[in-house]
Coordinates of C-alpha atoms in Angstrom, one line a residue:
M17 CA 101.1 43.5 114.0
K18 CA 103.6 43.5 111.9
V19 CA 101.4 45.7 109.8
R20 CA 101.9 47.9 112.9
K21 CA 105.0 48.1 112.6
G22 CA 105.3 49.0 108.6
L23 CA 102.9 51.7 109.3
K24 CA 105.3 53.3 112.0
Y25 CA 108.4 52.9 109.4
L26 CA 106.5 54.4 106.7
A27 CA 105.9 57.1 109.1
A28 CA 109.2 57.6 110.1
M29 CA 110.3 57.3 106.7
V30 CA 108.3 60.0 105.7
M31 CA 109.0 62.4 108.5
A32 CA 112.3 62.0 108.0
A33 CA 112.8 62.7 104.0
L34 CA 110.5 65.4 105.5
I35 CA 113.3 66.9 107.6
C36 CA 115.5 66.1 105.1
L37 CA 113.9 68.6 102.5
C38 CA 113.2 70.6 104.8
T39 CA 117.0 71.3 106.2
M40 CA 117.7 71.7 102.4
V41 CA 115.6 74.6 101.8
I42 CA 116.6 76.3 104.4
M43 CA 120.6 76.1 104.2
D44 CA 119.4 76.5 99.7
G45 CA 117.8 79.8 101.2
Y46 CA 120.6 81.0 103.7
H47 CA 122.9 80.5 100.4
M48 CA 121.0 82.5 98.7
Y49 CA 120.5 85.2 101.4
Q50 CA 124.6 85.1 101.6
D51 CA 125.3 85.4 97.9
A52 CA 122.7 88.6 97.9
V53 CA 124.2 91.2 100.8
A54 CA 127.5 89.5 99.3
Q55 CA 126.7 91.2 96.4
V56 CA 125.5 94.5 97.7
S57 CA 125.4 94.7 101.1
L58 CA 122.4 95.9 103.3
E59 CA 123.7 99.4 104.1
E60 CA 124.3 100.3 100.4
K61 CA 121.1 99.1 99.7
V62 CA 119.5 100.9 102.4
A63 CA 121.8 104.0 100.5
S64 CA 120.5 103.5 96.7
I65 CA 117.0 103.9 98.1
R66 CA 117.4 107.1 100.1
S67 CA 119.3 108.6 97.6
K68 CA 116.1 108.5 95.9
E69 CA 114.9 112.1 94.2
N70 CA 111.7 111.6 95.7
Y71 CA 112.8 109.2 98.2
T72 CA 109.8 110.5 101.1
T73 CA 110.1 110.3 104.9
F74 CA 108.2 108.5 107.2
D75 CA 107.1 112.3 108.9
E76 CA 106.1 113.4 105.4
L77 CA 103.6 110.2 105.3
P78 CA 99.6 111.2 106.6
E79 CA 98.8 109.2 109.9
I80 CA 95.9 107.8 107.9
Y81 CA 98.2 106.5 105.1
V82 CA 100.4 104.4 107.3
D83 CA 97.3 103.1 108.8
A84 CA 95.6 102.2 106.1
V85 CA 98.8 100.3 105.0
L86 CA 99.1 98.4 107.6
S87 CA 96.0 97.5 107.8
V88 CA 95.8 95.6 105.0
E89 CA 99.6 94.7 104.4
D90 CA 100.6 93.6 108.2
H91 CA 98.6 94.9 111.0
R92 CA 100.8 93.6 114.0
F93 CA 103.8 95.2 111.7
Y94 CA 105.3 96.7 115.4
N95 CA 105.0 93.9 117.3
H96 CA 106.5 91.1 115.1
P97 CA 110.4 90.5 114.3
G98 CA 110.1 90.7 110.7
I99 CA 108.2 87.3 110.3
D100 CA 104.8 87.0 111.6
M101 CA 104.0 83.5 112.7
I102 CA 100.2 83.8 113.0
A103 CA 100.1 85.0 109.3
I104 CA 102.7 82.3 108.0
G105 CA 100.6 79.4 109.6
R106 CA 97.3 80.7 107.4
A107 CA 99.2 81.0 104.3
V108 CA 100.4 77.8 104.7
F109 CA 97.3 76.4 105.4
N110 CA 95.3 78.1 102.6
D111 CA 98.1 76.9 99.8
I112 CA 97.7 73.5 101.0
R113 CA 94.0 73.3 101.3
A114 CA 94.5 75.0 97.6
G115 CA 97.1 73.0 95.9
A116 CA 98.8 76.4 95.2
F117 CA 100.6 79.6 96.1
V118 CA 97.7 81.5 96.9
E119 CA 98.6 83.1 100.2
G120 CA 101.5 84.5 100.9
G121 CA 102.1 85.5 104.5
S122 CA 104.7 87.5 103.9
T123 CA 105.3 91.0 106.7
V124 CA 106.2 94.6 105.6
T125 CA 109.5 94.0 106.7
Q126 CA 109.5 90.6 103.9
Q127 CA 107.9 92.5 101.2
L128 CA 110.7 94.9 101.7
A129 CA 113.6 92.8 101.8
K130 CA 112.2 91.2 98.7
N131 CA 112.2 94.6 96.8
M132 CA 115.6 95.1 97.7
Y133 CA 117.3 92.2 96.8
F134 CA 114.8 88.8 95.1
T135 CA 112.5 88.2 91.9
Q136 CA 108.6 88.2 92.5
E137 CA 108.5 84.6 91.8
K138 CA 107.6 82.1 94.9
E139 CA 109.9 79.8 95.2
L140 CA 110.3 78.1 99.3
Q141 CA 114.6 78.8 98.6
R142 CA 114.1 82.7 98.3
K143 CA 111.1 82.7 100.7
V144 CA 113.8 81.5 103.0
A145 CA 116.6 84.1 101.9
E146 CA 113.9 86.7 102.3
V147 CA 113.4 86.0 106.3
F148 CA 117.2 86.2 106.6
V149 CA 117.2 89.9 105.3
A150 CA 114.2 90.7 106.9
F151 CA 116.3 89.7 110.3
D152 CA 119.0 92.0 109.4
L153 CA 116.5 94.7 108.6
E154 CA 114.7 94.6 111.9
R155 CA 117.9 94.4 114.0
N156 CA 119.7 97.2 111.8
Y157 CA 116.4 99.7 111.4
S158 CA 113.5 101.0 113.0
K159 CA 110.1 100.3 112.6
N160 CA 109.1 103.5 110.7
E161 CA 112.3 103.3 109.3
I162 CA 111.8 99.8 107.6
L163 CA 108.4 101.4 106.8
E164 CA 109.4 104.4 105.1
L165 CA 112.0 102.2 102.8
Y166 CA 109.3 100.2 102.0
V167 CA 106.5 102.6 100.9
N168 CA 109.7 104.0 98.9
T169 CA 110.3 100.9 97.1
I170 CA 106.5 99.5 95.9
Y171 CA 104.9 99.7 92.7
Y172 CA 102.0 101.7 92.5
G173 CA 101.2 101.0 89.0
N174 CA 101.0 103.4 86.1
G175 CA 105.1 103.4 86.1
Y176 CA 105.0 104.8 89.8
Y177 CA 107.4 103.0 92.1
C178 CA 107.2 105.2 94.9
V179 CA 104.2 106.7 97.4
K180 CA 105.9 110.4 96.2
D181 CA 105.4 109.7 92.4
A182 CA 102.2 107.5 93.0
S183 CA 100.7 110.4 94.9
E184 CA 102.0 113.2 92.8
G185 CA 100.6 111.3 89.6
Y186 CA 97.3 110.4 91.0
F187 CA 96.5 113.4 92.5
G188 CA 98.5 116.2 91.7
K189 CA 99.8 116.1 95.3
A190 CA 102.9 115.2 97.7
P191 CA 102.0 112.3 99.9
N192 CA 101.5 114.8 103.4
D193 CA 98.8 116.3 101.4
M194 CA 96.7 113.7 100.4
T195 CA 93.1 113.3 102.2
D196 CA 91.7 110.5 103.9
Y197 CA 89.6 109.3 100.6
E198 CA 93.1 109.9 98.4
S199 CA 95.0 107.8 101.2
T200 CA 93.5 105.1 101.4
L201 CA 92.5 104.5 97.6
L202 CA 96.4 104.8 97.2
A203 CA 96.6 102.2 100.1
G204 CA 95.0 99.5 98.3
I205 CA 96.8 99.7 94.9
P206 CA 99.9 97.8 95.3
N207 CA 97.9 94.6 96.5
A208 CA 97.8 94.4 92.4
P209 CA 98.8 97.4 90.8
S210 CA 97.6 95.8 87.4
K211 CA 94.4 95.7 88.5
Y212 CA 93.8 98.3 91.0
A213 CA 95.2 101.5 89.8
P214 CA 92.0 104.2 89.2
T215 CA 93.7 104.3 85.6
V216 CA 93.3 101.3 84.8
S217 CA 89.7 100.4 86.1
P218 CA 88.3 102.9 88.6
E219 CA 85.8 100.5 90.0
L220 CA 88.2 98.1 90.9
A221 CA 90.1 101.0 92.3
Q222 CA 87.1 101.3 94.8
K223 CA 86.1 97.9 95.4
R224 CA 89.9 97.2 96.6
Q225 CA 89.8 101.2 98.7
E226 CA 86.4 99.7 100.1
Q227 CA 88.1 96.4 101.4
V228 CA 91.3 98.9 103.1
L229 CA 88.2 101.1 104.6
A230 CA 86.8 97.9 106.3
R231 CA 90.2 96.5 107.3
L232 CA 91.0 100.2 109.0
V233 CA 87.3 99.6 110.8
K234 CA 88.3 96.3 111.9
C235 CA 91.5 97.2 113.2
G236 CA 90.1 99.4 115.6
Y237 CA 91.8 103.0 113.2
F238 CA 87.9 104.1 111.6
T239 CA 84.8 104.1 112.7
E240 CA 81.9 102.5 110.2
E241 CA 80.9 106.4 110.1
R242 CA 84.0 107.5 109.1
A243 CA 84.5 105.1 106.7
L244 CA 81.4 105.6 104.8
E245 CA 82.1 109.6 104.9
T246 CA 85.7 108.7 103.5
L247 CA 84.1 106.4 100.5
A248 CA 81.6 109.5 99.9
A249 CA 84.0 112.1 99.6
G250 CA 85.1 110.9 96.2
N251 CA 82.1 111.3 94.7
V252 CA 82.4 114.9 95.2
L253 CA 86.1 115.0 93.9

């Protein structure tokens, strides 16, 4: 009986400690968020991004490129409020199983928040701050505006920090002129630009493109036949 009571007491203490730790992380993250937006407001950040010379609007993006990006980065993008609890739960499970940060679970909105305000280091407080900025973005901007800002702030390798620089640099054309092959190739690069940039490794870039096409099929945007035709188009370029 005493052993059972002792175990219950220990479990209660561990639970209390975890709650305290989570509360501290959330509070620290909230303060990080407050400090960030106090230094530069969200509106100022957005205005700065939109003032870029090579800024690309959502209407200038090929539909297949948008579908490809969402398929590999955030396929529930239009249905979540800035965070995806399903993706977060899966990421937490995989991270615990691996004993390290191996999966992020971040939505496009969270990735945009990180690009706008924070470093790339995986810290819990930063992840919390990122969530608060993501909620701000979702409250103040449409989904298409958020996606538009996202593709104008992510790194595509080879010194290209927006979709227009990347499409012109890799293919010599504006984003709205990209083919299905080019769109799906470009959509896969930001996951790991140092590996998947075609100027670094054409072979790895193609393997990543195959993953993008598989996701397009799984998400219902492509048929298997269209995916194979898209990949084959690279052999005649």
